[in-house]
mmCIF file of C-alpha atoms and ligand atoms in Angstrom:
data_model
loop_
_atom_site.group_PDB
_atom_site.id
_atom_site.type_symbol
_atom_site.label_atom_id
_atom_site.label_comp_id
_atom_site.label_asym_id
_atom_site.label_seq_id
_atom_site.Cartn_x
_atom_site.Cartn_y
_atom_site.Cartn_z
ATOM 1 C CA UNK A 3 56.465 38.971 4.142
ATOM 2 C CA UNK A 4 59.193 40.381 1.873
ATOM 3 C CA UNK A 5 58.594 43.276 -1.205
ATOM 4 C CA UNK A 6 60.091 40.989 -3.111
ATOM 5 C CA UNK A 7 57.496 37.852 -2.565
ATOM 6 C CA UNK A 8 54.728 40.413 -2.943
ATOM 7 C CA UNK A 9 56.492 41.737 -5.927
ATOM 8 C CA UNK A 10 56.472 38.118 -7.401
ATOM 9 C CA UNK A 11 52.953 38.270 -6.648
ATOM 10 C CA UNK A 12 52.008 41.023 -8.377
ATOM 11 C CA UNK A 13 53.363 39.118 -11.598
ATOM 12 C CA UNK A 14 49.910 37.481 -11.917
ATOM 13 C CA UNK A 15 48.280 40.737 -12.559
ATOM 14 C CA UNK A 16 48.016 41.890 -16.255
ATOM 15 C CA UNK A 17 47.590 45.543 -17.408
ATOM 16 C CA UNK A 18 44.345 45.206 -19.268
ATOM 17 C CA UNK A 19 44.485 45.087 -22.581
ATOM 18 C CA UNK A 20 47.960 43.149 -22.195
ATOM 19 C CA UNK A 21 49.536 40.090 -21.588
ATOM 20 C CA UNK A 22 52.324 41.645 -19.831
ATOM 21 C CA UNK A 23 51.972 42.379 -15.772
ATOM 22 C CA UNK A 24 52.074 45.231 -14.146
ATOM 23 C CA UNK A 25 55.140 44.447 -12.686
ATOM 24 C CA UNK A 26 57.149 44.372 -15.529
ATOM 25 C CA UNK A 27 55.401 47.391 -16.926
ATOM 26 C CA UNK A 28 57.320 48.997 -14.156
ATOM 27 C CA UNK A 29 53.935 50.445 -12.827
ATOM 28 C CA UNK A 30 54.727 48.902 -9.167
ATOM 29 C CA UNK A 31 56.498 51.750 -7.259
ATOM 30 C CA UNK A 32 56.696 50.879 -3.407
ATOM 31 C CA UNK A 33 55.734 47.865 -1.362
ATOM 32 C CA UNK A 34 55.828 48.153 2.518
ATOM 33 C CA UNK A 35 54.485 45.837 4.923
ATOM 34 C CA UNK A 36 54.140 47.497 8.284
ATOM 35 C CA UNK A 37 52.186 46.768 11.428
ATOM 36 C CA UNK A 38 50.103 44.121 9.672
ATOM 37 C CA UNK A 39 49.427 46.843 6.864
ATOM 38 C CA UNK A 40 50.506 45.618 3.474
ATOM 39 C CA UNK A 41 50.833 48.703 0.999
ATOM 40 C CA UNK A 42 50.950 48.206 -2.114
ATOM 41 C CA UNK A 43 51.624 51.913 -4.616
ATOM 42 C CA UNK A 44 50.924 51.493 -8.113
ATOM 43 C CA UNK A 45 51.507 54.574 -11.028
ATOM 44 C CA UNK A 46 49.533 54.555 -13.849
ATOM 45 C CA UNK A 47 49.121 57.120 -16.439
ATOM 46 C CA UNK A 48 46.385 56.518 -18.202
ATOM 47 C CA UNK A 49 42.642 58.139 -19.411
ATOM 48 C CA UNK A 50 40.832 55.324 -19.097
ATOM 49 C CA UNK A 51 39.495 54.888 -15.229
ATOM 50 C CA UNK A 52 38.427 51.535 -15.790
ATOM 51 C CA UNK A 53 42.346 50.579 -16.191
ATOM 52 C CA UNK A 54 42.909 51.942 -12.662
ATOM 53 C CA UNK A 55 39.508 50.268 -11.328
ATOM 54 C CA UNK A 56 40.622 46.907 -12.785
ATOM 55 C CA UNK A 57 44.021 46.570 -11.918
ATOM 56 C CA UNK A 58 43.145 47.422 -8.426
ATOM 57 C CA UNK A 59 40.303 44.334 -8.228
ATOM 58 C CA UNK A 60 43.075 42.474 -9.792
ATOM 59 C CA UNK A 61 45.649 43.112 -7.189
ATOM 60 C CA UNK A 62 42.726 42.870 -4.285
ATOM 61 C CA UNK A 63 41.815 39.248 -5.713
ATOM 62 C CA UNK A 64 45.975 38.192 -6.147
ATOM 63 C CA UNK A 65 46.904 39.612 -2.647
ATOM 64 C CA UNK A 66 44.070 39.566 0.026
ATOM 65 C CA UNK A 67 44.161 35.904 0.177
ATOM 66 C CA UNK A 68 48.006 35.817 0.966
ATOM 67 C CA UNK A 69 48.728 34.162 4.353
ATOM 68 C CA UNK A 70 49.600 36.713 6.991
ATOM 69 C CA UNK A 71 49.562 39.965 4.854
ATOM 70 C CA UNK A 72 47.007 41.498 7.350
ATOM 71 C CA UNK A 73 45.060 44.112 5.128
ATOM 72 C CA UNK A 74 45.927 45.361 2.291
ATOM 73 C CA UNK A 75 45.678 48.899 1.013
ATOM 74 C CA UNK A 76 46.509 49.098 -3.065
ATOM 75 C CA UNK A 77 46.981 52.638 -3.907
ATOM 76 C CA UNK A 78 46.690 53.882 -7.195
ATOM 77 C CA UNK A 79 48.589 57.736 -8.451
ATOM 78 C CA UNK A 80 46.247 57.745 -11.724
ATOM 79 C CA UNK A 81 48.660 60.424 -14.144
ATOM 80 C CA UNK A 82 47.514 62.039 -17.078
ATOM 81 C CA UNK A 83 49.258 60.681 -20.293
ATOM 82 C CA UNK A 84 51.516 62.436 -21.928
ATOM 83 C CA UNK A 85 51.940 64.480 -25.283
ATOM 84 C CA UNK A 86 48.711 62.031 -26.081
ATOM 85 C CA UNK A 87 50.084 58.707 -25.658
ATOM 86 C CA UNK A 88 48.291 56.216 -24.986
ATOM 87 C CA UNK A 89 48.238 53.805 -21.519
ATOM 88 C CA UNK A 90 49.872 51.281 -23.924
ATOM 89 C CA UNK A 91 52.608 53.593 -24.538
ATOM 90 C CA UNK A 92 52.889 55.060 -21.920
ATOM 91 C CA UNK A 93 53.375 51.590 -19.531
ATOM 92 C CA UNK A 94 55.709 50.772 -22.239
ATOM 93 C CA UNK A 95 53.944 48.641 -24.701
ATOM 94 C CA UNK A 96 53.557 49.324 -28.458
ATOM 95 C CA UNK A 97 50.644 51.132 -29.665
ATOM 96 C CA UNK A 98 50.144 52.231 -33.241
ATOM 97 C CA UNK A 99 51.174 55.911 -33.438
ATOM 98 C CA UNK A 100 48.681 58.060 -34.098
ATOM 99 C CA UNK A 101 46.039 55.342 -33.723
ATOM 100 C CA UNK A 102 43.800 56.276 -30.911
ATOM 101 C CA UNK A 103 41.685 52.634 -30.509
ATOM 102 C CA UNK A 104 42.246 49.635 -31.620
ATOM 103 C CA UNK A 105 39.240 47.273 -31.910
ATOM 104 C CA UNK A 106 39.536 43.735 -32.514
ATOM 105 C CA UNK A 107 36.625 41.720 -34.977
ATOM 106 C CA UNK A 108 37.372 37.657 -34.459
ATOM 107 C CA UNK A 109 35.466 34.851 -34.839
ATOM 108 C CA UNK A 110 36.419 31.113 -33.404
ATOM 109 C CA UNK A 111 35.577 29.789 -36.883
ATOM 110 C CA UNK A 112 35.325 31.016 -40.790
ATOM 111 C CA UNK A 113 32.768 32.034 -43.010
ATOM 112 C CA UNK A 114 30.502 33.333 -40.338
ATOM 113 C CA UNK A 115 30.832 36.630 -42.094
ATOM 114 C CA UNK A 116 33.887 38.227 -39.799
ATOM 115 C CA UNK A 117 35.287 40.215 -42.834
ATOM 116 C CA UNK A 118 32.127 41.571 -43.836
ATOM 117 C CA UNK A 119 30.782 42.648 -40.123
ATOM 118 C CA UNK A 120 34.635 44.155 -40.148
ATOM 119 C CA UNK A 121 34.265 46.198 -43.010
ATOM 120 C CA UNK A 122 30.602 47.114 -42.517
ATOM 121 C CA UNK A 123 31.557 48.233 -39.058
ATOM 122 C CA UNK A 124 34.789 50.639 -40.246
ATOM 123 C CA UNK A 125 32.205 51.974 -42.510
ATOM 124 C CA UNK A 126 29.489 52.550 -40.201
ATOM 125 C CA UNK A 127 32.113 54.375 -37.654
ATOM 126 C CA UNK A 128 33.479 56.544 -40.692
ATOM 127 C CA UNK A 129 30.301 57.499 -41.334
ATOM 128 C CA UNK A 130 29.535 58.551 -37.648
ATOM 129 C CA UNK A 131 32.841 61.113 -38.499
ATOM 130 C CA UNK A 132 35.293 58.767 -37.030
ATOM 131 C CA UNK A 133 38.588 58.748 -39.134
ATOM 132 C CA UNK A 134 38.739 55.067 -39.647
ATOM 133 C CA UNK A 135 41.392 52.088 -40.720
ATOM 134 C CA UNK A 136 41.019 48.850 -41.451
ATOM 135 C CA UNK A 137 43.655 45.730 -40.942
ATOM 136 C CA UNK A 138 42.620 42.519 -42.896
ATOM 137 C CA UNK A 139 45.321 40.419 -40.798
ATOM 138 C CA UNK A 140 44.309 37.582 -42.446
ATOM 139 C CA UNK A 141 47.535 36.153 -44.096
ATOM 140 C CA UNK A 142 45.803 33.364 -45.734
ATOM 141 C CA UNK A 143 42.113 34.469 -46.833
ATOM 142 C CA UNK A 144 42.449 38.307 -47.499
ATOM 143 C CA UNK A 145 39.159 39.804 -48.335
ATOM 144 C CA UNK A 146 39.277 43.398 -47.461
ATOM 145 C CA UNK A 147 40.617 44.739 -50.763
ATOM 146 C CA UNK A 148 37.884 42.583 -52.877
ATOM 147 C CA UNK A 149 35.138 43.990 -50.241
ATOM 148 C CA UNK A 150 36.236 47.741 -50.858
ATOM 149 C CA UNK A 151 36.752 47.126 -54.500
ATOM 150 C CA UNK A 152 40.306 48.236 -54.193
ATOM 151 C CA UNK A 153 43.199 47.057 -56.445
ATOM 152 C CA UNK A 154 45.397 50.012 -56.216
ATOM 153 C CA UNK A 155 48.754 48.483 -54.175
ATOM 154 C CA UNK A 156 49.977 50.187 -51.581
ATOM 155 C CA UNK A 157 53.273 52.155 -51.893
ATOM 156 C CA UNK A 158 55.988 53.228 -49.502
ATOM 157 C CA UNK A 159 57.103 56.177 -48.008
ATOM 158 C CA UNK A 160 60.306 57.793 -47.342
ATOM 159 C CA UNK A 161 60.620 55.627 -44.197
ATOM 160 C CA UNK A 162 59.936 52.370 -45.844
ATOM 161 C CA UNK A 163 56.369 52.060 -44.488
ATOM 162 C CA UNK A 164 53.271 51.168 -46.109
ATOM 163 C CA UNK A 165 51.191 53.207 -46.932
ATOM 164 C CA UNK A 166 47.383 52.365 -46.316
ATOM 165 C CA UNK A 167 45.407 52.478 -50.048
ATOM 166 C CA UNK A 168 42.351 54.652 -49.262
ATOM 167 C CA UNK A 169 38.402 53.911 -50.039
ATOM 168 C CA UNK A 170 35.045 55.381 -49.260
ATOM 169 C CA UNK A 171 37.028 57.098 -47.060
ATOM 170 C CA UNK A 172 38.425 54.832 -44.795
ATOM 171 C CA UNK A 173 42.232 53.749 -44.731
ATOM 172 C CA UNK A 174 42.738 50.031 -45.737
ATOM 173 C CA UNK A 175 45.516 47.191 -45.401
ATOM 174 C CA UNK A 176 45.269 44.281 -46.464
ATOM 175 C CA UNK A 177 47.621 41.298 -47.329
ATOM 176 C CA UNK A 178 45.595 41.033 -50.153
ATOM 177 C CA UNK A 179 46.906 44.523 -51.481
ATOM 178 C CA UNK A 180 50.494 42.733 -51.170
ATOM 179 C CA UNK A 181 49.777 39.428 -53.188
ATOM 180 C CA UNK A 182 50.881 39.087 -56.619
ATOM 181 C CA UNK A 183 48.091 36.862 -57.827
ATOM 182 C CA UNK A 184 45.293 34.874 -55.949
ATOM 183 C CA UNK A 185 47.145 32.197 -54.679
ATOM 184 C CA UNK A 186 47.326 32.142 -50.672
ATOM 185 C CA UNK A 187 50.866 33.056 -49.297
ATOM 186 C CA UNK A 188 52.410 30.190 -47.912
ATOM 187 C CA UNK A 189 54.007 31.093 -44.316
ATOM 188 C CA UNK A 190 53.673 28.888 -41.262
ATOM 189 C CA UNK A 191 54.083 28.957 -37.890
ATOM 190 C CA UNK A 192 56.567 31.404 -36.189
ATOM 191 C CA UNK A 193 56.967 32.903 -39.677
ATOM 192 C CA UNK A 194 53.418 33.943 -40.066
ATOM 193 C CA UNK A 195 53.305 35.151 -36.709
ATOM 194 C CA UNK A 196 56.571 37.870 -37.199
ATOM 195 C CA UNK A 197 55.056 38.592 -40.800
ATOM 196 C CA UNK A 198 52.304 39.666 -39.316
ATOM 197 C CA UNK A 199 53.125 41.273 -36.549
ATOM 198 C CA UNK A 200 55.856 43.522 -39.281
ATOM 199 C CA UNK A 201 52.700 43.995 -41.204
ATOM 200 C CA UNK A 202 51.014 45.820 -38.087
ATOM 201 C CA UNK A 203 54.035 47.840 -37.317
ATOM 202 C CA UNK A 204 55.059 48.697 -40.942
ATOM 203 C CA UNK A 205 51.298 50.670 -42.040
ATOM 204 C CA UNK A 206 51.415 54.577 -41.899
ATOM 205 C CA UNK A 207 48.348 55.170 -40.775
ATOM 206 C CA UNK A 208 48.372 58.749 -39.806
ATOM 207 C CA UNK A 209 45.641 60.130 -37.204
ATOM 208 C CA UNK A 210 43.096 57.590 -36.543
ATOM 209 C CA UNK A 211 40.197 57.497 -34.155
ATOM 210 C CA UNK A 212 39.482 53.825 -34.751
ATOM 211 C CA UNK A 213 41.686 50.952 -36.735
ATOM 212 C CA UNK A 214 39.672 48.026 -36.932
ATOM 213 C CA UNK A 215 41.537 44.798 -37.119
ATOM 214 C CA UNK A 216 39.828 41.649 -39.144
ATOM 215 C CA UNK A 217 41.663 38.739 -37.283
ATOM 216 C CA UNK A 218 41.801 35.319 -38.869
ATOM 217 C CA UNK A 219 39.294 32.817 -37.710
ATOM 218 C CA UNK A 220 40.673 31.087 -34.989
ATOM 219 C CA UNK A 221 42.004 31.361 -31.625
ATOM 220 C CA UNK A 222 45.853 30.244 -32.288
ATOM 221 C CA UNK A 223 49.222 31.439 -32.330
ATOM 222 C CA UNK A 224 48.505 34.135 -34.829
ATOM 223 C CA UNK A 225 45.431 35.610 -33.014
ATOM 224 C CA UNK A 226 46.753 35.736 -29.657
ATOM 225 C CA UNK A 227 50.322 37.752 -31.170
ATOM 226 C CA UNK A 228 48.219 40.143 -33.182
ATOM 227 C CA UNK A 229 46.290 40.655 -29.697
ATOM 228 C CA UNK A 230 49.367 40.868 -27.669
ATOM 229 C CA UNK A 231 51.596 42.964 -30.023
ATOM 230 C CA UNK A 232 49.302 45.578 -30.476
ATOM 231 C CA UNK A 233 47.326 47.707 -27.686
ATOM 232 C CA UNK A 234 43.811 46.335 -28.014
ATOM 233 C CA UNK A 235 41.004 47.805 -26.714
ATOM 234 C CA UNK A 236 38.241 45.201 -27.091
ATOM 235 C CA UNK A 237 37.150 42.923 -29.512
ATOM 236 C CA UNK A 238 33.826 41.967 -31.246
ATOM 237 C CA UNK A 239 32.966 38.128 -31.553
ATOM 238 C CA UNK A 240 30.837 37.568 -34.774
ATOM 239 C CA UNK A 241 28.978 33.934 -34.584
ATOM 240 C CA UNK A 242 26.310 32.463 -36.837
ATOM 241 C CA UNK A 243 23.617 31.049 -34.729
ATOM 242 C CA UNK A 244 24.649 27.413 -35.256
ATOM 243 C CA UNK A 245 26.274 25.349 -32.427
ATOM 244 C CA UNK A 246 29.299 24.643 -34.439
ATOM 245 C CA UNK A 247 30.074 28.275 -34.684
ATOM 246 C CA UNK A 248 29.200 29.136 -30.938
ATOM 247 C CA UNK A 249 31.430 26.538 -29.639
ATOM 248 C CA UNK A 250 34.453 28.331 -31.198
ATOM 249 C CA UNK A 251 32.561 32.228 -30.452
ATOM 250 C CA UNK A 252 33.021 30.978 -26.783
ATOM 251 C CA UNK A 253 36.823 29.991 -27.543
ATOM 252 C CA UNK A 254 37.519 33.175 -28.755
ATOM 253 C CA UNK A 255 35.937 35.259 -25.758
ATOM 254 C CA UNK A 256 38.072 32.934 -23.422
ATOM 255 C CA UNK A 257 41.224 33.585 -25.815
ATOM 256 C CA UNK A 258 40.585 37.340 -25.079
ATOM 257 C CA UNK A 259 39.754 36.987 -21.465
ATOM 258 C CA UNK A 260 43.241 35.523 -20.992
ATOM 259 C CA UNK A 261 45.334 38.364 -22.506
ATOM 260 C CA UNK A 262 42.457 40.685 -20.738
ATOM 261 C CA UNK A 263 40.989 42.370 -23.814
ATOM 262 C CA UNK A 264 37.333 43.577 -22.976
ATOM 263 C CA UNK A 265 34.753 41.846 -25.044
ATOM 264 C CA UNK A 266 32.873 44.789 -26.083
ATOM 265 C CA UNK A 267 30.238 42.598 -27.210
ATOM 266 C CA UNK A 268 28.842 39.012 -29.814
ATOM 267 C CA UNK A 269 27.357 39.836 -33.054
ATOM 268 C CA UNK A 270 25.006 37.412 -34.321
ATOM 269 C CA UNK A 271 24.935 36.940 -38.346
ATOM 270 C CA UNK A 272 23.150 34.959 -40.647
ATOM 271 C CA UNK A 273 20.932 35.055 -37.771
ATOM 272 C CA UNK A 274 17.608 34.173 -40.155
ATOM 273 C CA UNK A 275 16.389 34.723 -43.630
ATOM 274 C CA UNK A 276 13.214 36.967 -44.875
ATOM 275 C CA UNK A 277 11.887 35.074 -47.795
ATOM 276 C CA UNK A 278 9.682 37.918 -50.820
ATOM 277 C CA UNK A 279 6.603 35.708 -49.831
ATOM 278 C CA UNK A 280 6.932 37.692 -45.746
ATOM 279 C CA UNK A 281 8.504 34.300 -44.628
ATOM 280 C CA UNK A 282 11.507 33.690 -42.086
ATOM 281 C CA UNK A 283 13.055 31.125 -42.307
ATOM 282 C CA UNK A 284 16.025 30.069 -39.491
ATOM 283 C CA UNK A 285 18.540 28.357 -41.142
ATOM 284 C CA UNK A 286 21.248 27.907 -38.714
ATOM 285 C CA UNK A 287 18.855 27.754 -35.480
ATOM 286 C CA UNK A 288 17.110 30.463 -33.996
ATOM 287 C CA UNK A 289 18.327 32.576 -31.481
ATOM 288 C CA UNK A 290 21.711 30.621 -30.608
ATOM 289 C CA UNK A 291 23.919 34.100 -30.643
ATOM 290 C CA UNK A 292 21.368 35.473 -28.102
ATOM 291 C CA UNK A 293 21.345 32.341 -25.689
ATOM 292 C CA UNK A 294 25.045 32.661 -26.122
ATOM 293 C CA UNK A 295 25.732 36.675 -25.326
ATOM 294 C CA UNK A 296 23.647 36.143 -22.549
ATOM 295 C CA UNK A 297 25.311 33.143 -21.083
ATOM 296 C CA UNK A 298 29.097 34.418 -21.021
ATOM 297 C CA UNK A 299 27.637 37.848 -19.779
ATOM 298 C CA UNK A 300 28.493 39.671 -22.929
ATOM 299 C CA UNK A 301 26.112 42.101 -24.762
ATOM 300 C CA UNK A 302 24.413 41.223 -28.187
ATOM 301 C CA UNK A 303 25.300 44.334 -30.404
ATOM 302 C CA UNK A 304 23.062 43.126 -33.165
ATOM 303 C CA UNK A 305 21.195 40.136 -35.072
ATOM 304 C CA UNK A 306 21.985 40.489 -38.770
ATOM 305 C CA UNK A 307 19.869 38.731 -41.277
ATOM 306 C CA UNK A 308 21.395 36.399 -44.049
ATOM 307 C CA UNK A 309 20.850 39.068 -46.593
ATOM 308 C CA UNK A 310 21.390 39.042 -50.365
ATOM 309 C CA UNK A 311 22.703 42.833 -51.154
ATOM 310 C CA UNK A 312 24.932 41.928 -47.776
ATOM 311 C CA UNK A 313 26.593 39.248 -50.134
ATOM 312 C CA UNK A 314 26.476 41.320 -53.316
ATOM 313 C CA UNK A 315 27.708 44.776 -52.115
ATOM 314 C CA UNK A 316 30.592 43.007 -50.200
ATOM 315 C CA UNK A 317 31.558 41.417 -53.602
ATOM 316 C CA UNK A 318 31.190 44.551 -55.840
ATOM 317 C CA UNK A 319 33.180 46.718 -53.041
ATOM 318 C CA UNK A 320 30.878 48.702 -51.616
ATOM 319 C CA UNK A 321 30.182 47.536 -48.478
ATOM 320 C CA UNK A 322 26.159 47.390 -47.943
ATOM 321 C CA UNK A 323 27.055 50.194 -44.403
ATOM 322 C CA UNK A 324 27.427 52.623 -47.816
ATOM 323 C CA UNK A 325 23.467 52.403 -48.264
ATOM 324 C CA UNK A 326 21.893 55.010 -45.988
ATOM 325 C CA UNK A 327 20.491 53.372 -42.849
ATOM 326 C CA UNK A 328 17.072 54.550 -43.501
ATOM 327 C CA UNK A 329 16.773 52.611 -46.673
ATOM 328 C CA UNK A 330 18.692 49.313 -45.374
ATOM 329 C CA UNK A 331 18.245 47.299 -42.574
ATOM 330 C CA UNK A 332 21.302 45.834 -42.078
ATOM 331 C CA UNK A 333 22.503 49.164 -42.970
ATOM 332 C CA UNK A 334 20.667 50.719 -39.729
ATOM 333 C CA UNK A 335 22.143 47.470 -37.807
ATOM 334 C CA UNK A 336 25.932 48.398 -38.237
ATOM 335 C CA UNK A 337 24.845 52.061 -37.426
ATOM 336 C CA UNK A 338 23.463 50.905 -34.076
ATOM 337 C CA UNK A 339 26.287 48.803 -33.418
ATOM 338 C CA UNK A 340 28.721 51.862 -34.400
ATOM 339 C CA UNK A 341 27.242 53.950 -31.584
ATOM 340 C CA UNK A 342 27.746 51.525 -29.462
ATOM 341 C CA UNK A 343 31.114 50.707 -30.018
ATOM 342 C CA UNK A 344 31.945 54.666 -29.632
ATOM 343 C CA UNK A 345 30.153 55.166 -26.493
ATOM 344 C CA UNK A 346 31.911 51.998 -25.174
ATOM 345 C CA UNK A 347 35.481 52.635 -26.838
ATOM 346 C CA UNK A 348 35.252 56.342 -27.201
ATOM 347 C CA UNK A 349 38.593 57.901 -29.169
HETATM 348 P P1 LIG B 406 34.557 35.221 -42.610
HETATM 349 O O1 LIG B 406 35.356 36.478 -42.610
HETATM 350 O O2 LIG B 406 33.990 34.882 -41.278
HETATM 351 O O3 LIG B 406 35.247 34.053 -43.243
HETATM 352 P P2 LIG B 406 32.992 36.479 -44.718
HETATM 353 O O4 LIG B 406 32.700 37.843 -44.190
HETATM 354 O O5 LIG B 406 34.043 36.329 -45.748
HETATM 355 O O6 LIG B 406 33.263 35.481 -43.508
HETATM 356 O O7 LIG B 406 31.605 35.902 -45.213
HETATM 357 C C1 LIG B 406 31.489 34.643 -45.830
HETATM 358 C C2 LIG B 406 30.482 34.755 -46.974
HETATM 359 O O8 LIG B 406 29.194 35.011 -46.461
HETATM 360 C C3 LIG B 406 30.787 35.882 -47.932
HETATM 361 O O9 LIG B 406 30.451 35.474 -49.218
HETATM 362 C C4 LIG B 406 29.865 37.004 -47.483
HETATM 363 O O10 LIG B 406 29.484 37.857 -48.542
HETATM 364 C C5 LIG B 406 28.675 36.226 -46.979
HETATM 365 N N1 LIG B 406 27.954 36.886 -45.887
HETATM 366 C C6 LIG B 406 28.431 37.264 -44.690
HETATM 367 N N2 LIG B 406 27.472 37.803 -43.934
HETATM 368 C C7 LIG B 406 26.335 37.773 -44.674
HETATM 369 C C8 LIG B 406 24.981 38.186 -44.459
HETATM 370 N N3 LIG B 406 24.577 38.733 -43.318
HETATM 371 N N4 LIG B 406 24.096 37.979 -45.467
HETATM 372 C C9 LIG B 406 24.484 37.421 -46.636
HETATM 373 N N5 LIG B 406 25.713 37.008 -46.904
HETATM 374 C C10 LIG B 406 26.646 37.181 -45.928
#
């Protein structure tokens, strides 16, 4: 069996996170197949040992079932990155400089409350003592710089990027802080899809532990280049309870599964309604994001009630995460799922 056939091979294994393999990350360093011994020696600099740990499962599952390899011995040099780049950067793909972790909040379909888990959660993390960004990458329903109350407009610096307006002290983009007036921009196709990805290049952020990107509903053209252009390190799926809404949820964990971003876990919202009179009510089904996390294996991070001062502090611009968790529920909610996120991605 030649390197070069195994080589080919090892195309159908992705660096996580990517869509590109590992081949053409240039992270494949010597093939030999000797005496029935197939050895395969991967380089990887990287601080993440799950990177390592997957890509070798991923080139166990691609080359053990080869005809007449014999057995197969993947060997891994794990290498410390350097002058604190990141994997991404370091295997050659674009990371934001300066940003340490990316993480991704999508949802198959709209108005489940995406933006407003988004911007709850880059609160909640700033107020763990994260630095924190935001990215509102939604060219055609920005909402991040009404939910932060922000209508300052971003200038530029000396090398022509943006910079990010700041509030309650979190870093913000948004297309919205771009638009002259309310009226949606009008870009299609391959044109949204370079706009955007400009957009993500163009910010300077500065030092960031976590920049939390607000991806437009859907699981299209847009989604998958915002996920492919920039180093992701998981994403958050945010569903309503109501079949409608979990039939796209489970589009956009197999949209992520594809490009190998780690689903770091579902949030169910609007999941129920506490009435003054001590009654709850379940208006889009009970328990659907539940049945759901548990049935594509990912973890629930929280159940967040429809709630009116959710609503009402997202439209005044300041976010209801502001309220100290003691005195809010939903407040405590995007604390809990804060920890979580920064035990599971931690910066
Ligand atoms: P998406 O980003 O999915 O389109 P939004 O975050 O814009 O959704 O939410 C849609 C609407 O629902 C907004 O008016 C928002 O204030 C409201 N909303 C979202 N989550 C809740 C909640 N848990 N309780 C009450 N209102 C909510």
């Amino acid at each position: 069996m030649s390197p070069e056939f195994i080589k080919e091979a090892l195309r159908n294994v992705r660096y996580p996170g990517f869509s590109r393999d590992i081949v053409s990350f240039g992270l494949v360093k010597d093939i030999r197949h000797e005496n029935g011994i197939l050895t395969v020696r991967l380089e990887i600099a990287t601080k993440d040992p799950k990177i390592p740990e997957q890509i070798f499962k991923d080139c166990h599952a691609i080359l053990d079932p080869l005809p007449d390899v014999g057995t197969v011995k993947v060997e891994i040099d794990v290498k410390e990155p350097q002058g604190g780049a990141t994997a991404g950067e370091v295997a050659g793909k674009s990371s934001i400089p300066g940003v340490k972790r990316v993480i991704a909040i999508a949802s198959g379909k709209g108005g489940v409350g995406k933006s407003t888990v988004a911007a709850n959660l880059a609160v909640a993390l700033a107020k763990s003592g994260a630095k924190v960004g935001l990215c509102d990458c939604d060219l055609y329903g920005p909402s991040v710089a009404q939910m932060f109350g922000s209508h300052d407009r971003p200038m530029a610096n000396e090398n022509d990027e943006i910079i990010p307006v700041e509030a309650h002290g979190l870093k913000l983009m948004s297309m919205g802080f771009l638009l002259e007036d309310r009226s949606p921009v009008i870009v299609r196709g391959p044109m949204a899809t370079r706009y955007t990805q400009q957009f993500l290049r163009q910010v300077a952020w500065g030092n960031l532990d976590y920049l939390v990107l607000d991806l437009p509903p859907g699981t299209g053209d847009i989604q998958l280049t915002i996920v492919q252009t920039v180093a992701v390190d998981g994403a958050v799926i945010v569903t309503t309870p109501q079949e409608m809404a979990l039939i796209d949820a489970r589009k956009a964990v197999a949209m992520f599964a594809k490009v190998n971003v780690p689903i770091l876990g579902l949030i169910e919202n609007m999941a129920w309604f506490d009435c003054d009179h001590g009654q709850r009510y379940f208006l889009f089904g009970e328990g659907g994001g539940v049945r759901e996390a548990a049935a594509m294996n990912v973890p629930l991070l929280a159940r967040i009630p429809i709630d009116p001062q959710t609503r009402e502090r997202g439209d005044a611009g300041t976010p209801v995460a502001l309220i100290p968790p003691a005195e809010h529920p939903v407040s405590a909610a995007f604390r809990d799922v804060a920890a979580a996120l920064r035990t599971k991605v931690p910066s």
